[in-house]
mmCIF file of C-alpha atoms in Angstrom:
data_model
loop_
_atom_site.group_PDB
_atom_site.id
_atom_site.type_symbol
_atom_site.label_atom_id
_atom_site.label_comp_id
_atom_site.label_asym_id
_atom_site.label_seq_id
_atom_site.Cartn_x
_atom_site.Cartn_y
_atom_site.Cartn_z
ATOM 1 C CA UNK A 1 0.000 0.000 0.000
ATOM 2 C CA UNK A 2 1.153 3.501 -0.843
ATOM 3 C CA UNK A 3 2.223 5.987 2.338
ATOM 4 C CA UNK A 4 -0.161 8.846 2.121
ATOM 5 C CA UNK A 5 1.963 11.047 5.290
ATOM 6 C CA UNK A 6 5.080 12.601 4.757
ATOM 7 C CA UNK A 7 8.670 11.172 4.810
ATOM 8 C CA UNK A 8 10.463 11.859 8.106
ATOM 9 C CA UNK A 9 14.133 13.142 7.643
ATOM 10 C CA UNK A 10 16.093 14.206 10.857
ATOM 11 C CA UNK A 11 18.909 17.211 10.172
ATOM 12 C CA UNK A 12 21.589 16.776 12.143
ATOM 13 C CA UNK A 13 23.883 19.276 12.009
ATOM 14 C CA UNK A 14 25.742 21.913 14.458
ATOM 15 C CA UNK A 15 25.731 24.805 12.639
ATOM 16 C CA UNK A 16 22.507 26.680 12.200
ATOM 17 C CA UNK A 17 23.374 28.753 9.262
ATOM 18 C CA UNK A 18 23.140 25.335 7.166
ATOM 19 C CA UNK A 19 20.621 23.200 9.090
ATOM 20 C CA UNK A 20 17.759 25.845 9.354
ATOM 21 C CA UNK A 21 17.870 27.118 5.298
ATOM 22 C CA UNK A 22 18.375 23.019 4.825
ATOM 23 C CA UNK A 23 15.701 21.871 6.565
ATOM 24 C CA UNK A 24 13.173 25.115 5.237
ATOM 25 C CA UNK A 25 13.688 24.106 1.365
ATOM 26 C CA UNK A 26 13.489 20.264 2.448
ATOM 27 C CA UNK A 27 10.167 21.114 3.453
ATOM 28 C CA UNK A 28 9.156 22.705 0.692
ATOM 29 C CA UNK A 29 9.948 19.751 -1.248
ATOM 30 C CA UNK A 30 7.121 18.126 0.689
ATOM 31 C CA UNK A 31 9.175 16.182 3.743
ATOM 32 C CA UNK A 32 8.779 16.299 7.513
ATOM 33 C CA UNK A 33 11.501 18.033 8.692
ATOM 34 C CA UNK A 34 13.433 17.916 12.388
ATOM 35 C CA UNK A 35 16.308 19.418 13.440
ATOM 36 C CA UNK A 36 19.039 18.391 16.174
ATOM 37 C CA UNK A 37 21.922 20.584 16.592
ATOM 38 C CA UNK A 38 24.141 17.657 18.014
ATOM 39 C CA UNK A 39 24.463 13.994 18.762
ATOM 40 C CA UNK A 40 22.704 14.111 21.801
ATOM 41 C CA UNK A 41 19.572 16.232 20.733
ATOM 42 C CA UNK A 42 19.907 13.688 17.921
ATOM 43 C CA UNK A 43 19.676 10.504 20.474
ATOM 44 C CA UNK A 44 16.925 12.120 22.574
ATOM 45 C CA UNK A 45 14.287 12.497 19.346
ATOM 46 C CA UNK A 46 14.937 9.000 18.699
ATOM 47 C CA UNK A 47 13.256 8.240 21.825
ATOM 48 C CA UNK A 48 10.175 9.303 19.873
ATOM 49 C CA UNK A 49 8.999 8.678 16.660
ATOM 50 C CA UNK A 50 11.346 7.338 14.261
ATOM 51 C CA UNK A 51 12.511 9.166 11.071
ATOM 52 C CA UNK A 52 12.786 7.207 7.526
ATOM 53 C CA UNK A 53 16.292 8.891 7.025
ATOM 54 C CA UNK A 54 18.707 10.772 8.359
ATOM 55 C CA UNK A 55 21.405 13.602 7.175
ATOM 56 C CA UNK A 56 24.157 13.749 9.436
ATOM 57 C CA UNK A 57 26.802 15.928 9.758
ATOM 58 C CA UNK A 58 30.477 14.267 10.324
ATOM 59 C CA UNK A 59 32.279 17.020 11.971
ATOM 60 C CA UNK A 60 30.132 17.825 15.502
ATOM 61 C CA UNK A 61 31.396 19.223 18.735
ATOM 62 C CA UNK A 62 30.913 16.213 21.289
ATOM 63 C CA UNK A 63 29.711 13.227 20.048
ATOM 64 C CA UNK A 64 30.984 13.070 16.263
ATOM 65 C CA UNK A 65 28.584 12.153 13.249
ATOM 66 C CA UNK A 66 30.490 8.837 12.715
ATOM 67 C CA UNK A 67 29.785 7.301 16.396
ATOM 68 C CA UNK A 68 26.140 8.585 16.035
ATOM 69 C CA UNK A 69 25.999 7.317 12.647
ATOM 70 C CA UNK A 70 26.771 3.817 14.299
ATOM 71 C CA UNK A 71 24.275 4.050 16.518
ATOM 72 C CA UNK A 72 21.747 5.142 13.836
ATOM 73 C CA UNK A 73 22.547 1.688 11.536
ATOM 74 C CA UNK A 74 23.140 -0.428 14.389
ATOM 75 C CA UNK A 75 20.428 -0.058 16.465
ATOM 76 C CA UNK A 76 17.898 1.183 14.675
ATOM 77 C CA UNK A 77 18.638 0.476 10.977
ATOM 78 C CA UNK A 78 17.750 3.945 9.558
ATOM 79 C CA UNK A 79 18.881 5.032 6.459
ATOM 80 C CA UNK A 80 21.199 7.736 6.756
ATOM 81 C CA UNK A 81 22.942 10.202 4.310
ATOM 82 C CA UNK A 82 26.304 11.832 5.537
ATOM 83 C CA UNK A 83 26.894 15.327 5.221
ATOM 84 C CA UNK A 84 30.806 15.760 4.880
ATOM 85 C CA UNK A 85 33.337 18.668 4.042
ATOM 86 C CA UNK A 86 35.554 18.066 1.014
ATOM 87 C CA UNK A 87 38.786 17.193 3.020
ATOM 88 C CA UNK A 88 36.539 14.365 4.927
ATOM 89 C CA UNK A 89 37.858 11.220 2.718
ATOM 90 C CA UNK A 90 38.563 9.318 4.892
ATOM 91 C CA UNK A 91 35.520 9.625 6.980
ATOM 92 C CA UNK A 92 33.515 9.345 4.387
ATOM 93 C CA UNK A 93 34.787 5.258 3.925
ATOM 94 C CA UNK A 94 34.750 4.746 7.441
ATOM 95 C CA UNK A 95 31.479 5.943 7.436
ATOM 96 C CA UNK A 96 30.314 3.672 4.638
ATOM 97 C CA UNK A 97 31.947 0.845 5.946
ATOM 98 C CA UNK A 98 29.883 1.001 9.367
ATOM 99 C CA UNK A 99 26.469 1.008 7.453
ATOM 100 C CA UNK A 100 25.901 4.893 5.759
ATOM 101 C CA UNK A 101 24.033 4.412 2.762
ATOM 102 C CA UNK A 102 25.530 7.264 1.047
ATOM 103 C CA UNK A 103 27.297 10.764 1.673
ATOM 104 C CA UNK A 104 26.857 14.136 -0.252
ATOM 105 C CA UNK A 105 30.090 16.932 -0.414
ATOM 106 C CA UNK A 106 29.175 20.560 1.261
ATOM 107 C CA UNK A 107 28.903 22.370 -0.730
ATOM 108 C CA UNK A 108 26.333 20.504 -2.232
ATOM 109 C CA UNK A 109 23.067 21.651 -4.999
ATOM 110 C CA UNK A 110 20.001 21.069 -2.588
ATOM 111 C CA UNK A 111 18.393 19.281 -5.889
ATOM 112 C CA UNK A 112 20.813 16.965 -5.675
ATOM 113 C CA UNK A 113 20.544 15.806 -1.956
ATOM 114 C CA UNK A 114 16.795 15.675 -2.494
ATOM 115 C CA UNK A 115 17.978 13.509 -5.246
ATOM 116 C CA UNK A 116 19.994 11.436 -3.234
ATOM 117 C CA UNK A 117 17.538 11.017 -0.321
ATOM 118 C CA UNK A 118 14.663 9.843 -2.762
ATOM 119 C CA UNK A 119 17.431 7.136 -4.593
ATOM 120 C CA UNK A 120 18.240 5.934 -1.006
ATOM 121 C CA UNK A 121 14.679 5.766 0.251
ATOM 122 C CA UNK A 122 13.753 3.412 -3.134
ATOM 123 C CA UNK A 123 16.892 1.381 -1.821
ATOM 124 C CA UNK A 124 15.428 1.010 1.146
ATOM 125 C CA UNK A 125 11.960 0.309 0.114
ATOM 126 C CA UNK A 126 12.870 -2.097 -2.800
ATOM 127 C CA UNK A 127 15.031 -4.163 -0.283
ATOM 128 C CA UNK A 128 11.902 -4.296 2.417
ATOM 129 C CA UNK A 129 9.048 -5.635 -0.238
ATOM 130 C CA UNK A 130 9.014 -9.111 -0.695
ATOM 131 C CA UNK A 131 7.296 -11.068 -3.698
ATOM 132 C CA UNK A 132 4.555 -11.603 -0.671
ATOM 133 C CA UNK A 133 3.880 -9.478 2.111
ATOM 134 C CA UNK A 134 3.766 -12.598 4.420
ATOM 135 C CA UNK A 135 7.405 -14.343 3.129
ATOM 136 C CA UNK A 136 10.480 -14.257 4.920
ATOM 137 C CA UNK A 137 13.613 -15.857 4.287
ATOM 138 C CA UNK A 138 14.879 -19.153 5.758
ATOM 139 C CA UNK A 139 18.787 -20.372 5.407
ATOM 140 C CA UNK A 140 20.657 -22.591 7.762
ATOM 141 C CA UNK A 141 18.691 -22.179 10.557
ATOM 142 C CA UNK A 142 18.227 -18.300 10.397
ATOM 143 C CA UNK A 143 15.139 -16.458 9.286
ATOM 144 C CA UNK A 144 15.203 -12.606 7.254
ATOM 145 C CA UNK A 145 11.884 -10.949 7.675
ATOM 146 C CA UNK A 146 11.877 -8.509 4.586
ATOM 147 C CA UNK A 147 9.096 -6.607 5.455
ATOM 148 C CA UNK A 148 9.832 -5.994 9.285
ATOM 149 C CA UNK A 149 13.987 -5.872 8.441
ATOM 150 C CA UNK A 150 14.545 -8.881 11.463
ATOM 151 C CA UNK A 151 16.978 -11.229 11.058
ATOM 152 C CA UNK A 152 16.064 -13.419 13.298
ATOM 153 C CA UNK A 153 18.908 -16.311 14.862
ATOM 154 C CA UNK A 154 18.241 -20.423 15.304
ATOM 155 C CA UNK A 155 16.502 -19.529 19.252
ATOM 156 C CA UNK A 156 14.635 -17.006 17.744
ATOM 157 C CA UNK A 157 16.103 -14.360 18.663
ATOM 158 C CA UNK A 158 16.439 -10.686 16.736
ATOM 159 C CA UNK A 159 19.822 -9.977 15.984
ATOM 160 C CA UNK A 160 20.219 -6.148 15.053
ATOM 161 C CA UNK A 161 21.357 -5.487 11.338
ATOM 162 C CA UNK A 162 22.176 -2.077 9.814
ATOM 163 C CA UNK A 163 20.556 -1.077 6.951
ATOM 164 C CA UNK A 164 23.636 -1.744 4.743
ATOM 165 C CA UNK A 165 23.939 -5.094 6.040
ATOM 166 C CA UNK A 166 20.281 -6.165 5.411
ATOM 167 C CA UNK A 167 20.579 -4.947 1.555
ATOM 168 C CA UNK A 168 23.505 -7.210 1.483
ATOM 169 C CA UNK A 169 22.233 -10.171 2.839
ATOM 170 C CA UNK A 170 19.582 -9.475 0.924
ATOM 171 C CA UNK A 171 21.370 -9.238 -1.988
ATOM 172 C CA UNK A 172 23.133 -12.760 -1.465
ATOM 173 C CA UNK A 173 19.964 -14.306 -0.295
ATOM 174 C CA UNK A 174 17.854 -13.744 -3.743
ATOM 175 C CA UNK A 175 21.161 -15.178 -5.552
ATOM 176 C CA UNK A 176 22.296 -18.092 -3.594
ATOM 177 C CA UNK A 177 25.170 -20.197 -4.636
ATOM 178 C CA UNK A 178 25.967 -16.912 -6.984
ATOM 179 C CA UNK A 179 29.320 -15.558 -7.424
ATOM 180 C CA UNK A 180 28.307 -11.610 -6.860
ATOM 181 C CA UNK A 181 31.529 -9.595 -7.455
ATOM 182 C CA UNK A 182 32.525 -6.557 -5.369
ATOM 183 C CA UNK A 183 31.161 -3.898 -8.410
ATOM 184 C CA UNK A 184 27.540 -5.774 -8.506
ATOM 185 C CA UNK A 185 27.758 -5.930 -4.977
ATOM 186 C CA UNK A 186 28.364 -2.069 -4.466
ATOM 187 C CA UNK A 187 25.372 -1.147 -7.017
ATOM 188 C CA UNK A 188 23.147 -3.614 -5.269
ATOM 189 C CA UNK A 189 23.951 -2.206 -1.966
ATOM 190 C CA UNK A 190 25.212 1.374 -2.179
ATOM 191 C CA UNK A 191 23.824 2.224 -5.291
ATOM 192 C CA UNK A 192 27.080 3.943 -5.887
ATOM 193 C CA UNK A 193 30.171 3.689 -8.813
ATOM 194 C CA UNK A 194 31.822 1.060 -8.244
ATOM 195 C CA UNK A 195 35.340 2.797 -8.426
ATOM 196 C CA UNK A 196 33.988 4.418 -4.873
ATOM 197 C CA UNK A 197 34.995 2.019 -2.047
ATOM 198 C CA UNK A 198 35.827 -1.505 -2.716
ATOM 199 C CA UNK A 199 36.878 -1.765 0.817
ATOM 200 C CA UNK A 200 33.739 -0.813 2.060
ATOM 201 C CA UNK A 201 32.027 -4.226 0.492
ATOM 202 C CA UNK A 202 34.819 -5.656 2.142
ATOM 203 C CA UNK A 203 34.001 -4.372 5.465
ATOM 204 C CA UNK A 204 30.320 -4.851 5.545
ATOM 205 C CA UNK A 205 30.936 -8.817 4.391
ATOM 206 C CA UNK A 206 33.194 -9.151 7.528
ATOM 207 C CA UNK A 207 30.386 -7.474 9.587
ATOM 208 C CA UNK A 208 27.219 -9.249 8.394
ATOM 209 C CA UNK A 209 29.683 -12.459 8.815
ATOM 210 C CA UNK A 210 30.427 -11.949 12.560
ATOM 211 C CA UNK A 211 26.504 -11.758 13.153
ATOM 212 C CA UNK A 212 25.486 -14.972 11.484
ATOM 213 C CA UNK A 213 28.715 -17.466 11.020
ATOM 214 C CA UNK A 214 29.747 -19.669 13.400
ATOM 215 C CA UNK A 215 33.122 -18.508 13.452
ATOM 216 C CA UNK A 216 33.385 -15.358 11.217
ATOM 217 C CA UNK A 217 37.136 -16.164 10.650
ATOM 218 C CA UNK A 218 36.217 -19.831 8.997
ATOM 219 C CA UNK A 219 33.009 -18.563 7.453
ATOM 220 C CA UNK A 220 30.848 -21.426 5.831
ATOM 221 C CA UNK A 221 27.621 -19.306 4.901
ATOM 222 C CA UNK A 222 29.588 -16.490 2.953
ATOM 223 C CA UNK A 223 32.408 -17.550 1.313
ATOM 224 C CA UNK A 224 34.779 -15.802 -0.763
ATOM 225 C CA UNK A 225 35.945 -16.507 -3.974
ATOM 226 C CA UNK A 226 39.202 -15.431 -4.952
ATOM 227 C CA UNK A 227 39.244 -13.171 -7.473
ATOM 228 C CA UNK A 228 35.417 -13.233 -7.999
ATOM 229 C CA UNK A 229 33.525 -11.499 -5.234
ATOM 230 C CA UNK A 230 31.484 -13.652 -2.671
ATOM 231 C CA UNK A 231 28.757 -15.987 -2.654
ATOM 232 C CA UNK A 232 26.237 -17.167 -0.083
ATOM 233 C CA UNK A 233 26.652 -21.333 0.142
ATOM 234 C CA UNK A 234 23.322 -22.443 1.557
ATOM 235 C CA UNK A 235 20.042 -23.253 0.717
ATOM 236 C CA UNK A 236 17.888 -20.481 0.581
ATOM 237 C CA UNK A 237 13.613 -21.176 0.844
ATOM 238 C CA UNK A 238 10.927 -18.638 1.700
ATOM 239 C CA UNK A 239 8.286 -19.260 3.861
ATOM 240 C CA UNK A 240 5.475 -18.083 5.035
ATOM 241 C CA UNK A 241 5.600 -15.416 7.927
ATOM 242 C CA UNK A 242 4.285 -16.581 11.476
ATOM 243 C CA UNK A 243 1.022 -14.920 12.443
#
């Protein structure tokens, strides 16, 4: 069913000058808007309703936009959009590589962020609709609810997945026993070149690896293949959801 309300973005950013104007013309473009002028204002609104996405600035007194961005993916699995400052590379991969879905250069066209929020948000939303509303995944014990994003261990129990890291195992789930190389990899999951960040693929494989192998350092589920990419060696089934 198509969402009638409003798209939810959080700003987070510590300088007014940009967040204010930023968050007025995202709101002409027809999004609910909030504003946190740090981390911590950040962490506080999330005690309330949730946003769909978030654009976070990097460089923050206190709490930096990388730990926060952590949080965001970790525990919460929202997309989020870094805001960085040209001389930022190397944030920029570390922030990819713990679960940003993308990042945008100040200074940046507004057009083109709104651009980039509404490619990220189809990410998103392609990656959470199943074939049927009431499938989920089954492999080797584990379950992937599509719809709710749970991944979901052999006891039962929800195991918290960034956003990234659900688009990937997505990804290798719908091509089992595939060879997926690092470039199809990075358009499935980023949606980026893939010139950008091999490493980053790299990174969120050894993540998504210590949350569902056995030992992440043998892994039997994901396996590489040298000079090829990865591929996911199980059987894959869907199923229907539990009431």
């Amino acid at each position: 069913m198509e969402r009638t309300d409003p798209i939810r973005l959080l700003v987070v950013d510590d300088e007014p000058a940009l967040r204010e104007p930023l968050a007025e013309y995202l709101t002409r473009q027809g999004f609910a808007v909030r504003q946190a002028a740090s981390a911590a204002d950040a962490r506080s609104q999330l005690l309330g309703e949730l946003p769909d996405l978030v654009l976070l600035d990097i460089m923050m007194p206190g709490e930096d936009g990388l730990s926060l961005c952590r949080h965001l993916t970790e525990a919460h699995a929202i997309p989020t959009i870094l805001l960085t400052a040209k001389g930022e590379a190397t944030d920029r991969i570390v922030g990819l590589e713990i679960g940003a879905d993308d990042y945008v250069v100040k200074p940046f066209e507004p057009r083109e962020l709104v651009a980039r929020i509404r490619s990220v948000l189809r990410r998103s939303a392609k990656g959470a609709l199943p074939q049927g509303e009431d499938e989920h995944y089954e492999f080797e014990g584990w379950q992937l609810d599509p719809l709710k994003r749970r991944l979901i261990d052999h006891e039962g129990v929800v195991v918290p997945i960034s956003s990234v890291e659900f688009r990937l195992l997505l990804a290798f789930l719908d091509h089992p026993r595939q060879v997926l190389d690092r470039d199809r990899l990075l358009d499935m999951v980023q949606g980026r070149e893939a010139h950008l960040f091999d490493r980053a693929v790299d990174n969120q494989v050894s993540r998504l690896r210590r949350k569902i192998e056995v030992d992440s350092k043998n892994p039997a589920l994901i396996q590489t293949v040298w000079g090829g990419g990865y591929m996911l060696a199980a059987e894959v089934r869907r199923a229907k959801a539990s009431p």
